[in-house]
Amino acid sequence: LMVLGGSRMILAFAGAKPIAKQDSPELYRLVENLAIRTGIPTPKVYIINDESLNAFATGFHPNNAVVAVTTGILHKLDKLELEAVLAHEFGHILNRDTRVMLIAVTMVGLIQIFADIIIRTAFRSMRHGSRGGDRKGGGEGIVLLIAFAVWIIGMIGSVLVQMGISRRREYLADAESAYLTRNPLSLASALEKIGADARVEVLDGKRSVATLCIADPLEQKITSVDKLIGLFHTHPPLKERIRVLKEM
């Protein structure tokens, strides 16, 4: 049940709001046309109120998929570029990448919540023990060690989430977009614009959700150490993706 409700959690983290067809007729028509072309039900459409350029898809199954785009995507991409971006997200839906990521994000979230509860409970117990003159504190120390171990597992899980959709999967979604639109240059052009301003501020600190996006929305937050080891890179380099698309 937690996994099935994971899409709502992800959309809430991103500040995404559902829209009706009359709110953005052109966007809806493009989504409907792609749904007809791919043979899946029309995904629900959400908007993130951010002038940066990014988009993602989520959902456990194509029957309940969701596509979310920023207002910046709508304002700064032309119709063909927007269609190519949406087709990329349909690629993730068709390849079941959204299911893998949804399960991973939900599991990591549960681990981190569990660790947080243990830490808070242990600190509260230690505080009450010190007020009552109890200086043993051995049990609380063990609980804190367990909580720390669970937290480390959660951090490792976060890295695994970032690897859930590998660089190969992003290339496959790009290829799916090129196949569906018969126009790889439109996605290449869209990625060039997205690369100039992909950061979505509401996703700061939410790296596991960021893995869903068409481009890394935290790129400006990556440290020099991250760049050195490449551990936290959630997406392949945009320049390489663009090069591959232009060669198609």
GROMACS .gro file of C-alpha atoms in nm:
model
  248
    1LEU     CA    1   0.000   0.000   0.000
    2MET     CA    2   0.288   0.235   0.077
    3VAL     CA    3   0.437   0.166  -0.266
    4LEU     CA    4   0.103   0.221  -0.437
    5GLY     CA    5   0.074   0.554  -0.256
    6GLY     CA    6   0.432   0.644  -0.342
    7SER     CA    7   0.331   0.847  -0.648
    8ARG     CA    8   0.127   1.082  -0.428
    9MET     CA    9   0.424   1.121  -0.196
   10ILE     CA   10   0.660   1.200  -0.486
   11LEU     CA   11   0.418   1.451  -0.637
   12ALA     CA   12   0.377   1.617  -0.296
   13PHE     CA   13   0.756   1.640  -0.254
   14ALA     CA   14   0.778   1.809  -0.596
   15GLY     CA   15   0.492   2.048  -0.521
   16ALA     CA   16   0.314   1.918  -0.833
   17LYS     CA   17  -0.054   2.005  -0.882
   18PRO     CA   18  -0.302   1.826  -1.110
   19ILE     CA   19  -0.447   2.019  -1.401
   20ALA     CA   20  -0.753   1.969  -1.620
   21LYS     CA   21  -0.756   1.966  -1.998
   22GLN     CA   22  -0.890   2.320  -2.017
   23ASP     CA   23  -0.597   2.447  -1.809
   24SER     CA   24  -0.342   2.354  -2.077
   25PRO     CA   25  -0.513   2.217  -2.390
   26GLU     CA   26  -0.195   2.184  -2.600
   27LEU     CA   27  -0.009   1.992  -2.328
   28TYR     CA   28  -0.307   1.762  -2.282
   29ARG     CA   29  -0.340   1.698  -2.656
   30LEU     CA   30   0.025   1.598  -2.678
   31VAL     CA   31  -0.014   1.357  -2.383
   32GLU     CA   32  -0.332   1.210  -2.531
   33ASN     CA   33  -0.171   1.164  -2.873
   34LEU     CA   34   0.127   0.983  -2.720
   35ALA     CA   35  -0.108   0.763  -2.517
   36ILE     CA   36  -0.293   0.664  -2.835
   37ARG     CA   37   0.038   0.601  -3.013
   38THR     CA   38   0.172   0.378  -2.734
   39GLY     CA   39  -0.159   0.205  -2.653
   40ILE     CA   40  -0.167   0.296  -2.283
   41PRO     CA   41  -0.431   0.494  -2.089
   42THR     CA   42  -0.376   0.870  -2.089
   43PRO     CA   43  -0.159   0.953  -1.784
   44LYS     CA   44  -0.271   1.218  -1.540
   45VAL     CA   45  -0.097   1.551  -1.596
   46TYR     CA   46   0.060   1.757  -1.318
   47ILE     CA   47   0.233   2.097  -1.319
   48ILE     CA   48   0.523   2.209  -1.097
   49ASN     CA   49   0.519   2.586  -1.049
   50ASP     CA   50   0.886   2.650  -1.129
   51GLU     CA   51   1.035   2.840  -1.421
   52SER     CA   52   1.327   2.596  -1.441
   53LEU     CA   53   1.300   2.329  -1.709
   54ASN     CA   54   1.238   1.972  -1.598
   55ALA     CA   55   0.989   1.687  -1.611
   56PHE     CA   56   0.932   1.339  -1.470
   57ALA     CA   57   0.693   1.046  -1.480
   58THR     CA   58   0.581   0.822  -1.197
   59GLY     CA   59   0.332   0.543  -1.135
   60PHE     CA   60   0.338   0.175  -1.045
   61HIS     CA   61   0.174   0.068  -1.372
   62PRO     CA   62   0.099   0.236  -1.709
   63ASN     CA   63  -0.270   0.227  -1.609
   64ASN     CA   64  -0.205   0.476  -1.326
   65ALA     CA   65   0.091   0.670  -1.463
   66VAL     CA   66   0.146   1.039  -1.404
   67VAL     CA   67   0.345   1.290  -1.608
   68ALA     CA   68   0.463   1.611  -1.441
   69VAL     CA   69   0.628   1.911  -1.607
   70THR     CA   70   0.746   2.247  -1.479
   71THR     CA   71   0.590   2.572  -1.595
   72GLY     CA   72   0.932   2.656  -1.740
   73ILE     CA   73   0.904   2.358  -1.978
   74LEU     CA   74   0.571   2.492  -2.104
   75HIS     CA   75   0.694   2.848  -2.147
   76LYS     CA   76   1.037   2.786  -2.300
   77LEU     CA   77   1.004   2.482  -2.527
   78ASP     CA   78   0.831   2.481  -2.862
   79LYS     CA   79   0.562   2.224  -2.945
   80LEU     CA   80   0.798   1.969  -3.102
   81GLU     CA   81   1.046   1.996  -2.813
   82LEU     CA   82   0.766   1.956  -2.558
   83GLU     CA   83   0.636   1.650  -2.742
   84ALA     CA   84   0.987   1.499  -2.741
   85VAL     CA   85   1.023   1.553  -2.364
   86LEU     CA   86   0.684   1.394  -2.299
   87ALA     CA   87   0.778   1.102  -2.526
   88HIS     CA   88   1.094   1.052  -2.315
   89GLU     CA   89   0.873   1.024  -2.004
   90PHE     CA   90   0.644   0.782  -2.187
   91GLY     CA   91   0.958   0.577  -2.254
   92HIS     CA   92   1.014   0.543  -1.879
   93ILE     CA   93   0.650   0.438  -1.833
   94LEU     CA   94   0.663   0.181  -2.112
   95ASN     CA   95   0.994   0.035  -1.988
   96ARG     CA   96   0.856   0.010  -1.630
   97ASP     CA   97   1.135   0.236  -1.500
   98THR     CA   98   0.872   0.426  -1.302
   99ARG     CA   99   0.776   0.108  -1.114
  100VAL     CA  100   1.138   0.032  -1.019
  101MET     CA  101   1.196   0.387  -0.899
  102LEU     CA  102   0.867   0.404  -0.712
  103ILE     CA  103   0.948   0.091  -0.513
  104ALA     CA  104   1.303   0.211  -0.443
  105VAL     CA  105   1.202   0.563  -0.336
  106THR     CA  106   0.929   0.426  -0.106
  107MET     CA  107   1.159   0.171   0.059
  108VAL     CA  108   1.432   0.426   0.122
  109GLY     CA  109   1.177   0.667   0.264
  110LEU     CA  110   1.048   0.403   0.504
  111ILE     CA  111   1.400   0.316   0.620
  112GLN     CA  112   1.485   0.679   0.690
  113ILE     CA  113   1.156   0.744   0.871
  114PHE     CA  114   1.213   0.435   1.086
  115ALA     CA  115   1.566   0.551   1.175
  116ASP     CA  116   1.439   0.899   1.260
  117ILE     CA  117   1.174   0.757   1.495
  118ILE     CA  118   1.436   0.542   1.674
  119ILE     CA  119   1.674   0.837   1.716
  120ARG     CA  120   1.402   1.068   1.852
  121THR     CA  121   1.278   0.800   2.092
  122ALA     CA  122   1.630   0.725   2.217
  123PHE     CA  123   1.712   1.093   2.277
  124ARG     CA  124   1.381   1.144   2.461
  125SER     CA  125   1.452   0.840   2.681
  126MET     CA  126   1.805   0.963   2.758
  127ARG     CA  127   1.673   1.308   2.848
  128HIS     CA  128   1.416   1.165   3.089
  129GLY     CA  129   1.678   0.929   3.234
  130SER     CA  130   1.921   1.213   3.308
  131ARG     CA  131   1.648   1.415   3.479
  132GLY     CA  132   1.563   1.117   3.698
  133GLY     CA  133   1.925   1.065   3.798
  134ASP     CA  134   1.967   0.746   3.594
  135ARG     CA  135   2.325   0.744   3.466
  136LYS     CA  136   2.337   0.398   3.319
  137GLY     CA  137   2.236   0.497   2.967
  138GLY     CA  138   2.368   0.170   2.828
  139GLY     CA  139   2.038   0.066   2.668
  140GLU     CA  140   1.988   0.405   2.504
  141GLY     CA  141   2.343   0.394   2.368
  142ILE     CA  142   2.275   0.059   2.203
  143VAL     CA  143   1.952   0.194   2.057
  144LEU     CA  144   2.139   0.492   1.916
  145LEU     CA  145   2.397   0.262   1.758
  146ILE     CA  146   2.116   0.060   1.598
  147ALA     CA  147   1.954   0.379   1.475
  148PHE     CA  148   2.284   0.495   1.330
  149ALA     CA  149   2.325   0.160   1.152
  150VAL     CA  150   1.973   0.188   1.009
  151TRP     CA  151   2.050   0.543   0.897
  152ILE     CA  152   2.364   0.424   0.716
  153ILE     CA  153   2.155   0.157   0.543
  154GLY     CA  154   1.915   0.432   0.439
  155MET     CA  155   2.200   0.635   0.293
  156ILE     CA  156   2.326   0.331   0.100
  157GLY     CA  157   1.969   0.279  -0.017
  158SER     CA  158   1.963   0.637  -0.144
  159VAL     CA  159   2.265   0.563  -0.362
  160LEU     CA  160   2.093   0.250  -0.491
  161VAL     CA  161   1.786   0.457  -0.573
  162GLN     CA  162   2.002   0.689  -0.782
  163MET     CA  163   2.129   0.383  -0.964
  164GLY     CA  164   1.775   0.241  -1.004
  165ILE     CA  165   1.737   0.409  -1.339
  166SER     CA  166   2.087   0.371  -1.472
  167ARG     CA  167   2.252   0.577  -1.740
  168ARG     CA  168   2.149   0.307  -1.983
  169ARG     CA  169   1.782   0.358  -1.891
  170GLU     CA  170   1.806   0.731  -1.968
  171TYR     CA  171   1.957   0.654  -2.306
  172LEU     CA  172   1.677   0.401  -2.368
  173ALA     CA  173   1.412   0.661  -2.281
  174ASP     CA  174   1.582   0.907  -2.518
  175ALA     CA  175   1.574   0.641  -2.790
  176GLU     CA  176   1.207   0.571  -2.716
  177SER     CA  177   1.134   0.943  -2.761
  178ALA     CA  178   1.316   0.944  -3.095
  179TYR     CA  179   1.117   0.638  -3.204
  180LEU     CA  180   0.778   0.775  -3.097
  181THR     CA  181   0.826   1.122  -3.247
  182ARG     CA  182   1.053   1.024  -3.539
  183ASN     CA  183   1.238   1.341  -3.445
  184PRO     CA  184   1.551   1.294  -3.229
  185LEU     CA  185   1.671   1.648  -3.300
  186SER     CA  186   1.375   1.797  -3.113
  187LEU     CA  187   1.473   1.612  -2.796
  188ALA     CA  188   1.836   1.716  -2.850
  189SER     CA  189   1.724   2.078  -2.878
  190ALA     CA  190   1.503   2.043  -2.569
  191LEU     CA  191   1.790   1.893  -2.366
  192GLU     CA  192   2.014   2.185  -2.464
  193LYS     CA  193   1.757   2.429  -2.324
  194ILE     CA  194   1.692   2.212  -2.017
  195GLY     CA  195   2.065   2.190  -1.947
  196ALA     CA  196   2.083   2.568  -1.912
  197ASP     CA  197   1.838   2.568  -1.619
  198ALA     CA  198   1.735   2.225  -1.489
  199ARG     CA  199   1.747   2.298  -1.117
  200VAL     CA  200   1.411   2.272  -0.938
  201GLU     CA  201   1.450   2.437  -0.598
  202VAL     CA  202   1.165   2.247  -0.432
  203LEU     CA  203   1.365   1.925  -0.489
  204ASP     CA  204   1.674   2.047  -0.303
  205GLY     CA  205   1.769   1.773  -0.057
  206LYS     CA  206   1.535   1.520  -0.223
  207ARG     CA  207   1.794   1.332  -0.427
  208SER     CA  208   1.591   1.011  -0.454
  209VAL     CA  209   1.303   1.201  -0.618
  210ALA     CA  210   1.549   1.385  -0.841
  211THR     CA  211   1.642   1.057  -1.010
  212LEU     CA  212   1.301   1.057  -1.178
  213CYS     CA  213   1.362   1.382  -1.367
  214ILE     CA  214   1.467   1.410  -1.731
  215ALA     CA  215   1.775   1.603  -1.617
  216ASP     CA  216   1.937   1.626  -1.274
  217PRO     CA  217   1.751   1.907  -1.088
  218LEU     CA  218   2.025   1.913  -0.820
  219GLU     CA  219   2.319   1.947  -1.057
  220GLN     CA  220   2.424   2.283  -0.913
  221LYS     CA  221   2.427   2.127  -0.566
  222ILE     CA  222   2.676   1.848  -0.649
  223THR     CA  223   3.000   1.892  -0.456
  224SER     CA  224   3.351   1.869  -0.595
  225VAL     CA  225   3.390   1.532  -0.420
  226ASP     CA  226   3.074   1.405  -0.594
  227LYS     CA  227   3.213   1.515  -0.928
  228LEU     CA  228   3.543   1.341  -0.853
  229ILE     CA  229   3.398   1.001  -0.772
  230GLY     CA  230   3.078   1.026  -0.979
  231LEU     CA  231   2.886   0.841  -0.706
  232PHE     CA  232   2.588   1.071  -0.688
  233HIS     CA  233   2.544   1.138  -1.059
  234THR     CA  234   2.186   1.036  -1.128
  235HIS     CA  235   2.193   1.102  -1.502
  236PRO     CA  236   2.438   1.061  -1.789
  237PRO     CA  237   2.598   1.387  -1.913
  238LEU     CA  238   2.356   1.593  -2.121
  239LYS     CA  239   2.625   1.661  -2.379
  240GLU     CA  240   2.664   1.289  -2.439
  241ARG     CA  241   2.289   1.234  -2.464
  242ILE     CA  242   2.262   1.520  -2.713
  243ARG     CA  243   2.550   1.381  -2.918
  244VAL     CA  244   2.383   1.039  -2.940
  245LEU     CA  245   2.051   1.193  -3.045
  246LYS     CA  246   2.215   1.403  -3.316
  247GLU     CA  247   2.379   1.089  -3.457
  248MET     CA  248   2.046   0.910  -3.494
   0.00000   0.00000   0.00000
